[in-house]
Amino acid sequence: MRVCEVQELGRIGWAAAYQKQRQLVEQRKRNEIPDQLLLVEHDPVVTLGRNSKPQNLLAPASILARAGIGLEEANRGGDVTYHGPGQLVVYPVLNLNDWKRDVHHYVRAIEECVIGALAEFGVAGERSAINSGVWVKQRQTGTLAKICAIGIHVSRWVTSHGFALNIDTDLSHFRYIVPCGLTQPVISLARLGVQASRAQVSDAVVRNFGSVFQLQMAVPETVGERIP
């Protein structure tokens, strides 16, 4: 099996993580390194994707700054999104030449990975026929809320950016944006009543990622704490 190295970067600024990805992407294009999976947690930040619409940013940079939230432009697809503490943000740097040269299939595979990870905590994740990401039903209303956002970039079939899964995120920060340009609410595992640590969620995501993409995951000792 192909090897994918997992890097647990901990809490890191968005710009630093982006620079790290750019370096790894160039190395992966030259086949100097195997596929990579970066696990991070960001300081509060709103990022604007290539397809961002001005009306989906509900507060200017000055207001965001007062709330302790940064603002960055990203070369990923998608609209506006938020990253912050309590989120598991995952950046795959994969060479799709070694898997499937199909961007749509790649996004669906990410969704499958997240759905599989959520199932380990008794949460039924769903896809949307229209929008990317993973959704769950709210217990009180039965309506769908977004628990995982996906935004990717592909250059010469090497991927960057990725997905963000809400564990115990401060959901009030989403009030400054229209997440991904959609009116549906966002939700977290904690809001669903799931008390899972970041290490447990990371472990489930890594394991399912390896299974879906048929990769041997080279995991450092800092990623673990399997679910009992």
Tab-separated table of C-alpha atoms in Angstrom:
chain	number	residue	atom	x	y	z
A	1	MET	CA	0.000	0.000	0.000
A	2	ARG	CA	1.018	3.596	-0.561
A	3	VAL	CA	2.220	5.401	2.550
A	4	CYS	CA	0.710	8.593	3.915
A	5	GLU	CA	2.602	10.404	6.652
A	6	VAL	CA	0.446	12.002	9.355
A	7	GLN	CA	1.691	15.240	10.887
A	8	GLU	CA	0.056	16.537	14.070
A	9	LEU	CA	0.855	20.259	14.046
A	10	GLY	CA	-1.335	21.225	17.008
A	11	ARG	CA	-2.627	24.786	17.245
A	12	ILE	CA	-1.111	26.890	14.507
A	13	GLY	CA	-1.990	30.092	12.653
A	14	TRP	CA	-3.754	29.733	9.320
A	15	ALA	CA	-0.981	31.507	7.368
A	16	ALA	CA	1.716	29.269	8.857
A	17	ALA	CA	-0.282	26.155	7.957
A	18	TYR	CA	-0.800	27.458	4.419
A	19	GLN	CA	2.927	28.040	3.995
A	20	LYS	CA	3.604	24.525	5.270
A	21	GLN	CA	1.169	23.109	2.722
A	22	ARG	CA	2.774	25.034	-0.134
A	23	GLN	CA	6.174	23.568	0.725
A	24	LEU	CA	4.807	20.031	0.953
A	25	VAL	CA	2.850	20.380	-2.301
A	26	GLU	CA	5.999	21.288	-4.227
A	27	GLN	CA	7.893	18.398	-2.630
A	28	ARG	CA	5.054	16.010	-3.455
A	29	LYS	CA	4.974	17.172	-7.073
A	30	ARG	CA	8.659	16.247	-7.305
A	31	ASN	CA	7.986	12.893	-5.605
A	32	GLU	CA	10.447	13.798	-2.851
A	33	ILE	CA	7.969	12.813	-0.136
A	34	PRO	CA	4.988	10.462	0.170
A	35	ASP	CA	1.427	11.684	0.615
A	36	GLN	CA	0.863	13.789	3.743
A	37	LEU	CA	-2.037	14.380	6.122
A	38	LEU	CA	-1.762	17.478	8.324
A	39	LEU	CA	-3.891	17.707	11.474
A	40	VAL	CA	-4.203	21.215	12.885
A	41	GLU	CA	-6.285	23.484	15.070
A	42	HIS	CA	-6.387	27.139	14.073
A	43	ASP	CA	-6.572	30.386	15.950
A	44	PRO	CA	-9.930	32.055	15.136
A	45	VAL	CA	-9.936	33.040	11.463
A	46	VAL	CA	-12.359	33.645	8.610
A	47	THR	CA	-11.070	32.548	5.210
A	48	LEU	CA	-12.338	33.629	1.820
A	49	GLY	CA	-12.277	31.010	-0.925
A	50	ARG	CA	-11.942	31.745	-4.631
A	51	ASN	CA	-15.735	31.797	-5.040
A	52	SER	CA	-16.446	34.016	-2.045
A	53	LYS	CA	-19.284	36.511	-2.340
A	54	PRO	CA	-18.961	39.834	-0.461
A	55	GLN	CA	-22.462	39.533	1.008
A	56	ASN	CA	-21.485	36.326	2.822
A	57	LEU	CA	-18.998	38.189	5.006
A	58	LEU	CA	-21.290	39.853	7.537
A	59	ALA	CA	-18.660	41.908	9.390
A	60	PRO	CA	-15.686	44.007	8.229
A	61	ALA	CA	-12.133	43.114	9.179
A	62	SER	CA	-12.170	45.731	11.963
A	63	ILE	CA	-15.121	44.087	13.715
A	64	LEU	CA	-13.585	40.632	13.282
A	65	ALA	CA	-10.327	41.912	14.778
A	66	ARG	CA	-12.143	43.226	17.851
A	67	ALA	CA	-13.599	39.748	18.314
A	68	GLY	CA	-10.120	38.237	18.002
A	69	ILE	CA	-10.806	36.747	14.572
A	70	GLY	CA	-8.393	37.053	11.650
A	71	LEU	CA	-9.314	37.399	7.980
A	72	GLU	CA	-7.416	35.638	5.180
A	73	GLU	CA	-7.825	35.017	1.456
A	74	ALA	CA	-7.350	31.406	0.362
A	75	ASN	CA	-6.804	29.821	-3.039
A	76	ARG	CA	-9.145	26.941	-2.205
A	77	GLY	CA	-12.534	26.461	-3.804
A	78	GLY	CA	-15.707	27.418	-2.012
A	79	ASP	CA	-17.010	30.496	-0.276
A	80	VAL	CA	-16.512	31.929	3.210
A	81	THR	CA	-15.742	29.702	6.180
A	82	TYR	CA	-14.566	29.925	9.774
A	83	HIS	CA	-11.802	28.048	11.580
A	84	GLY	CA	-11.093	28.163	15.272
A	85	PRO	CA	-10.331	26.273	18.467
A	86	GLY	CA	-12.382	23.144	18.934
A	87	GLN	CA	-12.190	22.242	15.247
A	88	LEU	CA	-10.148	19.458	13.720
A	89	VAL	CA	-8.809	20.894	10.463
A	90	VAL	CA	-7.315	18.330	8.092
A	91	TYR	CA	-5.106	19.190	5.124
A	92	PRO	CA	-4.371	16.251	2.796
A	93	VAL	CA	-1.438	16.659	0.419
A	94	LEU	CA	-2.143	13.767	-1.936
A	95	ASN	CA	-0.937	13.018	-5.428
A	96	LEU	CA	-4.153	12.003	-7.168
A	97	ASN	CA	-2.114	10.570	-10.031
A	98	ASP	CA	-1.530	7.654	-7.645
A	99	TRP	CA	-5.237	7.319	-6.808
A	100	LYS	CA	-7.952	8.726	-9.111
A	101	ARG	CA	-7.626	11.853	-11.234
A	102	ASP	CA	-11.156	12.963	-10.436
A	103	VAL	CA	-11.764	16.019	-8.249
A	104	HIS	CA	-15.462	15.259	-7.735
A	105	HIS	CA	-14.668	11.729	-6.607
A	106	TYR	CA	-11.971	13.077	-4.299
A	107	VAL	CA	-14.480	15.351	-2.514
A	108	ARG	CA	-16.979	12.483	-2.211
A	109	ALA	CA	-14.207	10.310	-0.727
A	110	ILE	CA	-13.456	12.977	1.906
A	111	GLU	CA	-17.136	12.990	2.808
A	112	GLU	CA	-17.064	9.201	3.108
A	113	CYS	CA	-14.064	9.437	5.426
A	114	VAL	CA	-15.830	11.910	7.723
A	115	ILE	CA	-19.094	9.961	7.687
A	116	GLY	CA	-17.176	6.833	8.719
A	117	ALA	CA	-15.409	8.685	11.529
A	118	LEU	CA	-18.661	10.159	12.842
A	119	ALA	CA	-20.268	6.715	12.869
A	120	GLU	CA	-17.687	5.610	15.450
A	121	PHE	CA	-19.279	8.117	17.839
A	122	GLY	CA	-22.825	7.073	17.041
A	123	VAL	CA	-23.453	10.071	14.758
A	124	ALA	CA	-25.110	9.551	11.378
A	125	GLY	CA	-23.462	11.866	8.869
A	126	GLU	CA	-25.168	12.632	5.572
A	127	ARG	CA	-24.258	14.037	2.192
A	128	SER	CA	-26.089	16.775	0.361
A	129	ALA	CA	-27.026	16.222	-3.257
A	130	ILE	CA	-26.260	19.890	-3.940
A	131	ASN	CA	-23.468	21.013	-1.611
A	132	SER	CA	-20.207	19.464	-0.462
A	133	GLY	CA	-19.579	18.702	3.197
A	134	VAL	CA	-21.121	16.465	5.825
A	135	TRP	CA	-24.431	17.125	7.550
A	136	VAL	CA	-26.293	15.722	10.556
A	137	LYS	CA	-29.887	15.944	11.711
A	138	GLN	CA	-30.592	18.171	14.694
A	139	ARG	CA	-32.243	16.148	17.416
A	140	GLN	CA	-34.971	18.599	18.303
A	141	THR	CA	-36.074	19.657	14.830
A	142	GLY	CA	-34.818	16.917	12.541
A	143	THR	CA	-33.461	19.551	10.158
A	144	LEU	CA	-29.965	19.273	8.731
A	145	ALA	CA	-26.992	21.200	10.109
A	146	LYS	CA	-23.445	21.235	8.768
A	147	ILE	CA	-20.785	19.593	10.907
A	148	CYS	CA	-17.942	19.433	8.375
A	149	ALA	CA	-16.970	21.923	5.663
A	150	ILE	CA	-14.796	21.009	2.667
A	151	GLY	CA	-12.710	23.361	0.535
A	152	ILE	CA	-9.855	22.085	-1.623
A	153	HIS	CA	-7.252	23.133	-4.155
A	154	VAL	CA	-5.650	20.856	-6.764
A	155	SER	CA	-2.488	21.733	-8.697
A	156	ARG	CA	-1.063	19.223	-11.182
A	157	TRP	CA	-3.223	16.665	-9.363
A	158	VAL	CA	-1.635	17.349	-5.969
A	159	THR	CA	-4.153	18.441	-3.357
A	160	SER	CA	-4.050	21.058	-0.614
A	161	HIS	CA	-6.495	22.653	1.835
A	162	GLY	CA	-9.103	20.132	2.943
A	163	PHE	CA	-11.834	19.896	5.568
A	164	ALA	CA	-12.817	21.149	9.023
A	165	LEU	CA	-14.819	19.040	11.485
A	166	ASN	CA	-16.495	20.780	14.425
A	167	ILE	CA	-15.754	18.991	17.708
A	168	ASP	CA	-16.502	21.556	20.411
A	169	THR	CA	-16.160	24.732	18.373
A	170	ASP	CA	-17.552	28.058	19.593
A	171	LEU	CA	-20.432	28.151	17.122
A	172	SER	CA	-21.250	31.769	17.959
A	173	HIS	CA	-18.297	32.853	15.802
A	174	PHE	CA	-20.179	31.687	12.712
A	175	ARG	CA	-22.534	34.658	13.166
A	176	TYR	CA	-20.004	36.839	11.369
A	177	ILE	CA	-20.408	34.932	8.097
A	178	VAL	CA	-22.853	33.012	5.955
A	179	PRO	CA	-20.939	29.712	6.145
A	180	CYS	CA	-20.107	28.471	2.651
A	181	GLY	CA	-22.813	30.805	1.367
A	182	LEU	CA	-25.561	28.599	2.857
A	183	THR	CA	-28.350	29.507	5.249
A	184	GLN	CA	-28.427	26.169	7.084
A	185	PRO	CA	-27.042	26.161	10.649
A	186	VAL	CA	-23.733	24.686	11.753
A	187	ILE	CA	-23.343	22.158	14.543
A	188	SER	CA	-20.639	20.366	16.514
A	189	LEU	CA	-20.189	16.986	18.145
A	190	ALA	CA	-20.459	18.677	21.544
A	191	ARG	CA	-23.797	20.278	20.568
A	192	LEU	CA	-24.980	16.772	19.642
A	193	GLY	CA	-24.072	15.591	23.135
A	194	VAL	CA	-20.962	13.691	22.057
A	195	GLN	CA	-18.100	14.121	24.538
A	196	ALA	CA	-15.096	13.174	22.409
A	197	SER	CA	-11.545	14.440	22.731
A	198	ARG	CA	-9.645	15.878	19.806
A	199	ALA	CA	-7.262	12.913	19.977
A	200	GLN	CA	-10.144	10.454	19.679
A	201	VAL	CA	-11.656	12.288	16.729
A	202	SER	CA	-8.242	12.599	15.051
A	203	ASP	CA	-7.686	8.885	15.425
A	204	ALA	CA	-11.063	8.046	13.878
A	205	VAL	CA	-10.511	10.435	10.971
A	206	VAL	CA	-7.007	9.135	10.245
A	207	ARG	CA	-8.160	5.517	10.342
A	208	ASN	CA	-11.096	6.129	8.022
A	209	PHE	CA	-8.973	8.266	5.709
A	210	GLY	CA	-6.530	5.401	5.282
A	211	SER	CA	-9.349	2.956	4.604
A	212	VAL	CA	-11.138	5.132	2.038
A	213	PHE	CA	-7.998	6.143	0.154
A	214	GLN	CA	-6.299	2.741	0.581
A	215	LEU	CA	-3.279	4.248	2.296
A	216	GLN	CA	-0.969	2.947	4.982
A	217	MET	CA	-1.089	5.736	7.554
A	218	ALA	CA	2.285	6.457	9.179
A	219	VAL	CA	1.055	7.914	12.467
A	220	PRO	CA	3.270	9.646	15.069
A	221	GLU	CA	2.874	8.689	18.700
A	222	THR	CA	1.085	11.978	19.439
A	223	VAL	CA	-1.924	10.845	17.386
A	224	GLY	CA	-3.837	8.107	19.123
A	225	GLU	CA	-5.971	7.530	22.157
A	226	ARG	CA	-8.264	5.115	20.430
A	227	ILE	CA	-11.914	4.972	21.340
A	228	PRO	CA	-12.513	2.287	24.012
